[in-house]
PDB file of C-alpha atoms in Angstrom:
ATOM      1  CA  GLY A   1      36.953 105.183 152.400  1.00 52.00           C
ATOM      2  CA  ALA A   2      38.589 105.659 155.843  1.00 82.00           C
ATOM      3  CA  GLY A   3      42.495 106.464 155.909  1.00 93.00           C
ATOM      4  CA  VAL A   4      45.152 104.998 157.903  1.00 96.00           C
ATOM      5  CA  SER A   5      44.566 105.363 161.461  1.00 97.00           C
ATOM      6  CA  GLN A   6      46.980 105.366 164.420  1.00 98.00           C
ATOM      7  CA  SER A   7      46.760 105.336 168.179  1.00 97.00           C
ATOM      8  CA  PRO A   8      47.801 106.755 170.443  1.00 97.00           C
ATOM      9  CA  SER A   9      48.210 110.153 168.811  1.00 96.00           C
ATOM     10  CA  ASN A  10      50.874 111.037 171.454  1.00 97.00           C
ATOM     11  CA  LYS A  11      52.772 109.011 174.168  1.00 97.00           C
ATOM     12  CA  VAL A  12      54.925 109.822 176.908  1.00 98.00           C
ATOM     13  CA  THR A  13      56.726 107.203 178.920  1.00 98.00           C
ATOM     14  CA  GLU A  14      59.708 106.823 181.018  1.00 97.00           C
ATOM     15  CA  LYS A  15      62.878 105.521 179.942  1.00 97.00           C
ATOM     16  CA  GLY A  16      62.838 101.499 180.429  1.00 97.00           C
ATOM     17  CA  LYS A  17      59.314 101.244 179.834  1.00 98.00           C
ATOM     18  CA  ASP A  18      57.753  99.114 177.108  1.00 98.00           C
ATOM     19  CA  VAL A  19      55.127 100.920 174.615  1.00 98.00           C
ATOM     20  CA  GLU A  20      52.874  99.762 172.018  1.00 98.00           C
ATOM     21  CA  LEU A  21      52.025 101.366 168.872  1.00 98.00           C
ATOM     22  CA  ARG A  22      48.750 100.538 166.952  1.00 98.00           C
ATOM     23  CA  CYS A  23      48.184 100.900 163.204  1.00 98.00           C
ATOM     24  CA  ASP A  24      44.878 100.235 161.357  1.00 97.00           C
ATOM     25  CA  PRO A  25      45.481 100.278 157.505  1.00 96.00           C
ATOM     26  CA  ILE A  26      43.076 101.330 154.590  1.00 94.00           C
ATOM     27  CA  SER A  27      40.503  98.577 154.362  1.00 92.00           C
ATOM     28  CA  GLY A  28      41.772  95.892 151.859  1.00 89.00           C
ATOM     29  CA  HIS A  29      45.266  97.352 151.826  1.00 91.00           C
ATOM     30  CA  THR A  30      47.474  94.012 152.261  1.00 89.00           C
ATOM     31  CA  ALA A  31      50.775  95.767 152.278  1.00 90.00           C
ATOM     32  CA  LEU A  32      51.573  97.646 155.701  1.00 93.00           C
ATOM     33  CA  TYR A  33      54.861  99.662 156.492  1.00 93.00           C
ATOM     34  CA  TRP A  34      56.450 101.251 159.637  1.00 95.00           C
ATOM     35  CA  TYR A  35      58.779 104.330 159.564  1.00 95.00           C
ATOM     36  CA  ARG A  36      60.439 106.514 162.232  1.00 96.00           C
ATOM     37  CA  GLN A  37      60.732 110.056 161.794  1.00 93.00           C
ATOM     38  CA  SER A  38      63.013 112.023 164.091  1.00 88.00           C
ATOM     39  CA  LEU A  39      62.711 115.592 164.786  1.00 78.00           C
ATOM     40  CA  GLY A  40      63.387 117.590 161.583  1.00 69.00           C
ATOM     41  CA  GLN A  41      64.434 114.577 159.544  1.00 74.00           C
ATOM     42  CA  GLY A  42      63.067 112.284 156.640  1.00 79.00           C
ATOM     43  CA  LEU A  43      61.345 108.977 157.392  1.00 89.00           C
ATOM     44  CA  GLU A  44      63.396 105.907 158.150  1.00 91.00           C
ATOM     45  CA  PHE A  45      62.037 102.736 157.234  1.00 91.00           C
ATOM     46  CA  LEU A  46      61.500  99.919 159.882  1.00 94.00           C
ATOM     47  CA  ILE A  47      59.569  97.314 158.630  1.00 92.00           C
ATOM     48  CA  TYR A  48      57.179  95.897 155.988  1.00 90.00           C
ATOM     49  CA  PHE A  49      54.236  93.371 156.257  1.00 90.00           C
ATOM     50  CA  GLN A  50      52.669  91.769 153.312  1.00 87.00           C
ATOM     51  CA  GLY A  51      49.468  90.183 154.953  1.00 86.00           C
ATOM     52  CA  ASN A  52      50.492  88.827 158.130  1.00 86.00           C
ATOM     53  CA  SER A  53      54.163  87.911 157.458  1.00 86.00           C
ATOM     54  CA  ALA A  54      57.195  90.330 157.446  1.00 83.00           C
ATOM     55  CA  PRO A  55      59.448  89.803 154.984  1.00 76.00           C
ATOM     56  CA  ASP A  56      61.536  92.809 155.260  1.00 76.00           C
ATOM     57  CA  LYS A  57      62.647  93.547 158.912  1.00 80.00           C
ATOM     58  CA  SER A  58      65.805  95.246 157.873  1.00 79.00           C
ATOM     59  CA  GLY A  59      64.966  98.670 159.178  1.00 88.00           C
ATOM     60  CA  LEU A  60      64.359  97.712 162.795  1.00 92.00           C
ATOM     61  CA  PRO A  61      67.197  99.369 164.780  1.00 91.00           C
ATOM     62  CA  SER A  62      67.794  96.776 167.326  1.00 93.00           C
ATOM     63  CA  ASP A  63      66.028  93.939 169.005  1.00 93.00           C
ATOM     64  CA  ARG A  64      64.224  95.963 171.341  1.00 97.00           C
ATOM     65  CA  PHE A  65      61.825  96.755 168.333  1.00 97.00           C
ATOM     66  CA  SER A  66      59.239  94.270 167.164  1.00 95.00           C
ATOM     67  CA  ALA A  67      56.102  94.253 165.084  1.00 95.00           C
ATOM     68  CA  GLU A  68      53.170  91.872 164.390  1.00 94.00           C
ATOM     69  CA  ARG A  69      50.154  91.675 162.248  1.00 94.00           C
ATOM     70  CA  THR A  70      47.397  89.832 162.735  1.00 86.00           C
ATOM     71  CA  GLY A  71      44.365  89.148 160.468  1.00 85.00           C
ATOM     72  CA  GLY A  72      45.983  91.000 157.601  1.00 82.00           C
ATOM     73  CA  SER A  73      44.934  94.209 159.072  1.00 92.00           C
ATOM     74  CA  VAL A  74      45.923  95.989 162.341  1.00 95.00           C
ATOM     75  CA  SER A  75      49.659  96.002 163.301  1.00 96.00           C
ATOM     76  CA  THR A  76      51.207  96.876 166.480  1.00 97.00           C
ATOM     77  CA  LEU A  77      54.889  98.160 166.924  1.00 97.00           C
ATOM     78  CA  THR A  78      56.380  97.202 170.214  1.00 97.00           C
ATOM     79  CA  ILE A  79      59.446  99.110 171.598  1.00 98.00           C
ATOM     80  CA  GLN A  80      60.617  97.460 174.809  1.00 98.00           C
ATOM     81  CA  ARG A  81      62.785  98.903 177.467  1.00 98.00           C
ATOM     82  CA  THR A  82      62.741 102.421 175.745  1.00 98.00           C
ATOM     83  CA  GLN A  83      65.549 104.722 175.486  1.00 97.00           C
ATOM     84  CA  GLN A  84      65.375 108.543 174.996  1.00 96.00           C
ATOM     85  CA  GLU A  85      66.619 108.107 171.444  1.00 94.00           C
ATOM     86  CA  ASP A  86      63.325 106.171 170.885  1.00 96.00           C
ATOM     87  CA  SER A  87      61.894 109.478 171.130  1.00 96.00           C
ATOM     88  CA  ALA A  88      60.265 110.362 167.482  1.00 96.00           C
ATOM     89  CA  VAL A  89      57.122 110.197 165.317  1.00 96.00           C
ATOM     90  CA  TYR A  90      56.283 106.574 164.385  1.00 98.00           C
ATOM     91  CA  LEU A  91      54.258 106.548 161.026  1.00 97.00           C
ATOM     92  CA  CYS A  92      52.366 103.709 159.592  1.00 97.00           C
ATOM     93  CA  ALA A  93      51.533 103.526 155.736  1.00 95.00           C
ATOM     94  CA  SER A  94      49.813 100.993 153.690  1.00 94.00           C
ATOM     95  CA  SER A  95      49.267 100.184 150.129  1.00 91.00           C
ATOM     96  CA  SER A  96      46.995  98.082 148.365  1.00 86.00           C
ATOM     97  CA  SER A  97      49.509  95.447 147.441  1.00 74.00           C
ATOM     98  CA  ARG A  98      53.417  95.463 147.574  1.00 64.00           C
ATOM     99  CA  ALA A  99      53.449  95.790 143.663  1.00 63.00           C
ATOM    100  CA  GLN A 100      51.475  99.021 144.235  1.00 62.00           C
ATOM    101  CA  GLU A 101      54.046 101.285 145.566  1.00 72.00           C
ATOM    102  CA  THR A 102      52.008 104.405 146.414  1.00 87.00           C
ATOM    103  CA  GLN A 103      51.907 104.456 150.167  1.00 91.00           C
ATOM    104  CA  TYR A 104      49.259 106.227 152.194  1.00 94.00           C
ATOM    105  CA  PHE A 105      50.173 107.417 155.584  1.00 96.00           C
ATOM    106  CA  GLY A 106      48.514 107.725 158.836  1.00 97.00           C
ATOM    107  CA  PRO A 107      48.771 110.678 161.207  1.00 96.00           C
ATOM    108  CA  GLY A 108      51.512 109.161 163.094  1.00 97.00           C
ATOM    109  CA  THR A 109      52.155 108.652 166.754  1.00 98.00           C
ATOM    110  CA  ARG A 110      54.404 111.058 168.570  1.00 97.00           C
ATOM    111  CA  LEU A 111      56.571 108.942 171.340  1.00 97.00           C
ATOM    112  CA  LEU A 112      58.428 111.030 173.812  1.00 97.00           C
ATOM    113  CA  VAL A 113      60.777 109.051 176.375  1.00 97.00           C
ATOM    114  CA  LEU A 114      61.698 110.780 179.446  1.00 96.00           C
TER     115      LEU A 114
ATOM    116  CA  GLY B   1      75.130 103.964 151.091  1.00 33.00           C
ATOM    117  CA  GLU B   2      72.918 105.312 148.222  1.00 36.00           C
ATOM    118  CA  SER B   3      70.568 108.127 149.459  1.00 44.00           C
ATOM    119  CA  VAL B   4      67.921 110.727 148.232  1.00 57.00           C
ATOM    120  CA  GLY B   5      68.933 114.328 149.222  1.00 53.00           C
ATOM    121  CA  LEU B   6      67.306 117.546 148.629  1.00 44.00           C
ATOM    122  CA  HIS B   7      69.299 121.028 147.481  1.00 47.00           C
ATOM    123  CA  LEU B   8      67.625 123.316 149.669  1.00 47.00           C
ATOM    124  CA  PRO B   9      66.245 122.889 153.306  1.00 83.00           C
ATOM    125  CA  THR B  10      64.046 126.122 153.187  1.00 91.00           C
ATOM    126  CA  LEU B  11      62.041 127.756 149.984  1.00 93.00           C
ATOM    127  CA  SER B  12      60.117 131.034 150.275  1.00 95.00           C
ATOM    128  CA  VAL B  13      58.102 132.205 147.560  1.00 96.00           C
ATOM    129  CA  GLN B  14      55.462 134.597 147.132  1.00 97.00           C
ATOM    130  CA  GLU B  15      51.663 133.658 146.986  1.00 97.00           C
ATOM    131  CA  GLY B  16      50.755 133.242 143.470  1.00 97.00           C
ATOM    132  CA  ASP B  17      54.025 132.409 142.410  1.00 97.00           C
ATOM    133  CA  ASN B  18      55.367 129.371 141.010  1.00 97.00           C
ATOM    134  CA  SER B  19      57.639 127.188 143.005  1.00 97.00           C
ATOM    135  CA  ILE B  20      60.015 124.281 142.228  1.00 96.00           C
ATOM    136  CA  ILE B  21      61.680 121.932 144.567  1.00 96.00           C
ATOM    137  CA  ASN B  22      64.603 119.843 143.771  1.00 94.00           C
ATOM    138  CA  CYS B  23      65.873 116.471 144.546  1.00 93.00           C
ATOM    139  CA  ALA B  24      68.818 114.314 143.775  1.00 92.00           C
ATOM    140  CA  TYR B  25      68.709 110.652 144.029  1.00 89.00           C
ATOM    141  CA  SER B  26      71.887 108.547 143.665  1.00 80.00           C
ATOM    142  CA  ASN B  27      70.508 105.043 143.339  1.00 87.00           C
ATOM    143  CA  SER B  28      70.550 104.365 139.783  1.00 89.00           C
ATOM    144  CA  ALA B  29      68.274 101.321 140.159  1.00 88.00           C
ATOM    145  CA  SER B  30      65.673 103.290 141.516  1.00 90.00           C
ATOM    146  CA  ASP B  31      62.576 103.223 139.193  1.00 90.00           C
ATOM    147  CA  TYR B  32      59.990 104.780 141.108  1.00 91.00           C
ATOM    148  CA  PHE B  33      59.681 108.320 142.679  1.00 94.00           C
ATOM    149  CA  ILE B  34      57.041 110.165 144.777  1.00 94.00           C
ATOM    150  CA  TRP B  35      56.319 113.490 146.283  1.00 96.00           C
ATOM    151  CA  TYR B  36      54.837 113.966 149.835  1.00 96.00           C
ATOM    152  CA  LYS B  37      53.682 116.804 151.355  1.00 97.00           C
ATOM    153  CA  GLN B  38      53.760 116.977 155.139  1.00 94.00           C
ATOM    154  CA  GLU B  39      52.118 119.577 157.354  1.00 94.00           C
ATOM    155  CA  SER B  40      52.933 120.385 160.998  1.00 89.00           C
ATOM    156  CA  GLY B  41      51.775 117.639 163.040  1.00 88.00           C
ATOM    157  CA  LYS B  42      50.350 115.510 160.307  1.00 92.00           C
ATOM    158  CA  GLY B  43      51.461 112.240 158.473  1.00 94.00           C
ATOM    159  CA  PRO B  44      53.175 112.900 154.763  1.00 94.00           C
ATOM    160  CA  GLN B  45      50.191 113.208 152.191  1.00 95.00           C
ATOM    161  CA  PHE B  46      50.776 111.787 148.710  1.00 95.00           C
ATOM    162  CA  ILE B  47      51.055 114.619 145.891  1.00 96.00           C
ATOM    163  CA  ILE B  48      52.238 112.685 142.865  1.00 96.00           C
ATOM    164  CA  ASP B  49      54.476 110.067 141.693  1.00 95.00           C
ATOM    165  CA  ILE B  50      56.476 109.132 138.535  1.00 95.00           C
ATOM    166  CA  ARG B  51      58.114 106.058 136.915  1.00 93.00           C
ATOM    167  CA  SER B  52      61.254 105.893 135.460  1.00 93.00           C
ATOM    168  CA  ASN B  53      59.844 105.057 131.884  1.00 94.00           C
ATOM    169  CA  MET B  54      58.429 108.897 132.013  1.00 95.00           C
ATOM    170  CA  ASP B  55      60.176 112.237 132.269  1.00 96.00           C
ATOM    171  CA  LYS B  56      57.145 114.558 133.293  1.00 97.00           C
ATOM    172  CA  ARG B  57      53.690 113.934 134.727  1.00 97.00           C
ATOM    173  CA  GLN B  58      51.296 116.678 135.728  1.00 97.00           C
ATOM    174  CA  GLY B  59      48.828 116.779 138.451  1.00 95.00           C
ATOM    175  CA  GLN B  60      46.445 119.594 139.532  1.00 93.00           C
ATOM    176  CA  ARG B  61      48.779 122.423 139.862  1.00 96.00           C
ATOM    177  CA  VAL B  62      51.765 120.211 140.240  1.00 98.00           C
ATOM    178  CA  THR B  63      54.199 118.955 137.659  1.00 98.00           C
ATOM    179  CA  VAL B  64      56.934 116.163 138.583  1.00 98.00           C
ATOM    180  CA  LEU B  65      60.040 116.100 136.299  1.00 98.00           C
ATOM    181  CA  LEU B  66      62.537 113.372 136.176  1.00 97.00           C
ATOM    182  CA  ASN B  67      65.786 113.559 134.669  1.00 96.00           C
ATOM    183  CA  LYS B  68      67.607 110.213 134.769  1.00 93.00           C
ATOM    184  CA  THR B  69      70.762 111.333 133.078  1.00 93.00           C
ATOM    185  CA  VAL B  70      71.847 113.367 136.256  1.00 94.00           C
ATOM    186  CA  LYS B  71      69.458 111.607 138.594  1.00 93.00           C
ATOM    187  CA  HIS B  72      67.457 114.572 139.464  1.00 95.00           C
ATOM    188  CA  LEU B  73      63.680 114.988 140.490  1.00 96.00           C
ATOM    189  CA  SER B  74      61.896 118.225 140.910  1.00 97.00           C
ATOM    190  CA  LEU B  75      58.289 119.205 141.711  1.00 97.00           C
ATOM    191  CA  GLN B  76      56.750 122.328 140.167  1.00 98.00           C
ATOM    192  CA  ILE B  77      53.811 124.024 142.229  1.00 98.00           C
ATOM    193  CA  ALA B  78      52.057 126.404 139.923  1.00 97.00           C
ATOM    194  CA  ALA B  79      50.361 129.533 141.662  1.00 97.00           C
ATOM    195  CA  THR B  80      51.216 128.736 145.054  1.00 97.00           C
ATOM    196  CA  GLN B  81      48.700 129.372 148.005  1.00 96.00           C
ATOM    197  CA  PRO B  82      48.956 129.689 151.760  1.00 96.00           C
ATOM    198  CA  GLY B  83      47.766 126.061 151.973  1.00 96.00           C
ATOM    199  CA  ASP B  84      50.815 124.852 150.107  1.00 97.00           C
ATOM    200  CA  SER B  85      53.049 126.014 152.837  1.00 96.00           C
ATOM    201  CA  ALA B  86      54.502 122.378 154.431  1.00 96.00           C
ATOM    202  CA  VAL B  87      57.560 120.257 154.058  1.00 94.00           C
ATOM    203  CA  TYR B  88      58.077 118.417 150.925  1.00 95.00           C
ATOM    204  CA  PHE B  89      59.715 115.004 150.721  1.00 94.00           C
ATOM    205  CA  CYS B  90      61.066 113.092 147.710  1.00 94.00           C
ATOM    206  CA  ALA B  91      61.039 109.393 147.858  1.00 93.00           C
ATOM    207  CA  GLU B  92      62.326 106.489 145.740  1.00 92.00           C
ATOM    208  CA  LYS B  93      62.249 102.889 145.485  1.00 88.00           C
ATOM    209  CA  ASN B  94      63.703 100.200 143.489  1.00 82.00           C
ATOM    210  CA  SER B  95      60.662  98.239 142.357  1.00 75.00           C
ATOM    211  CA  GLY B  96      62.813  95.402 141.054  1.00 70.00           C
ATOM    212  CA  GLY B  97      64.323  94.106 144.133  1.00 66.00           C
ATOM    213  CA  GLY B  98      65.309  96.659 146.530  1.00 60.00           C
ATOM    214  CA  ALA B  99      64.155  97.258 149.985  1.00 64.00           C
ATOM    215  CA  ASP B 100      60.291  97.363 150.436  1.00 73.00           C
ATOM    216  CA  GLY B 101      60.215 100.400 151.950  1.00 83.00           C
ATOM    217  CA  LEU B 102      60.380 103.958 150.354  1.00 88.00           C
ATOM    218  CA  THR B 103      63.974 105.935 150.660  1.00 89.00           C
ATOM    219  CA  PHE B 104      63.195 109.610 151.969  1.00 90.00           C
ATOM    220  CA  GLY B 105      65.119 112.830 151.411  1.00 85.00           C
ATOM    221  CA  LYS B 106      65.327 114.969 154.332  1.00 81.00           C
ATOM    222  CA  GLY B 107      62.570 117.559 153.041  1.00 89.00           C
ATOM    223  CA  THR B 108      62.312 121.112 151.907  1.00 92.00           C
ATOM    224  CA  HIS B 109      60.362 123.678 153.802  1.00 93.00           C
ATOM    225  CA  LEU B 110      58.218 125.536 151.508  1.00 96.00           C
ATOM    226  CA  ILE B 111      57.000 129.071 152.942  1.00 96.00           C
ATOM    227  CA  ILE B 112      54.319 131.006 150.867  1.00 96.00           C
ATOM    228  CA  GLN B 113      54.622 134.486 151.832  1.00 94.00           C
ATOM    229  CA  PRO B 114      51.593 136.569 151.762  1.00 90.00           C
TER     230      PRO B 114
END
């Protein structure tokens, strides 16, 4: 079936504006993850969803970052009052369950904050 | 804190040769390891995984070796092809109760010379 999809693929915004990033996981996958990848760096874990609940928000870098997931499927990551240091690629991954650790990634959203 | 790291940031090999990418991890509680391949502008692509009850696992042209004694992980790619050029990340997880997200190393850039 289709893989993980993310939108938009690219986003340019001005400092101080809010942005919303969307992730569509693989159909039937109950676990969903958000990561951030800064230029030339590895991936930094942000938040994990099992169904609609987020038992692990430990990676969110500040209270400007929030995420939600509705219907056990689509998730949105919202960054309020964006800062230049928020510029990065935001990647979403899903797995069939938490117990199934293999995570499949989407193409990412490239965010540039001017 | 504990982390996953890579020995070499860039590895250049001749097309057709075998390549070995190394990774050291420091979390002795990690019991699940994954290698991902990331091409420019794309999300990470799953290559192969291994659990801590194994020391070797083979896929198509790829082999992952795990040495728990020295906490070392390697990815061997046989008969490299131009399409193997990418950044390779190792990632680890403690399935028994650690964070839900994967912990990634910073990546090794593999360059296949024609």
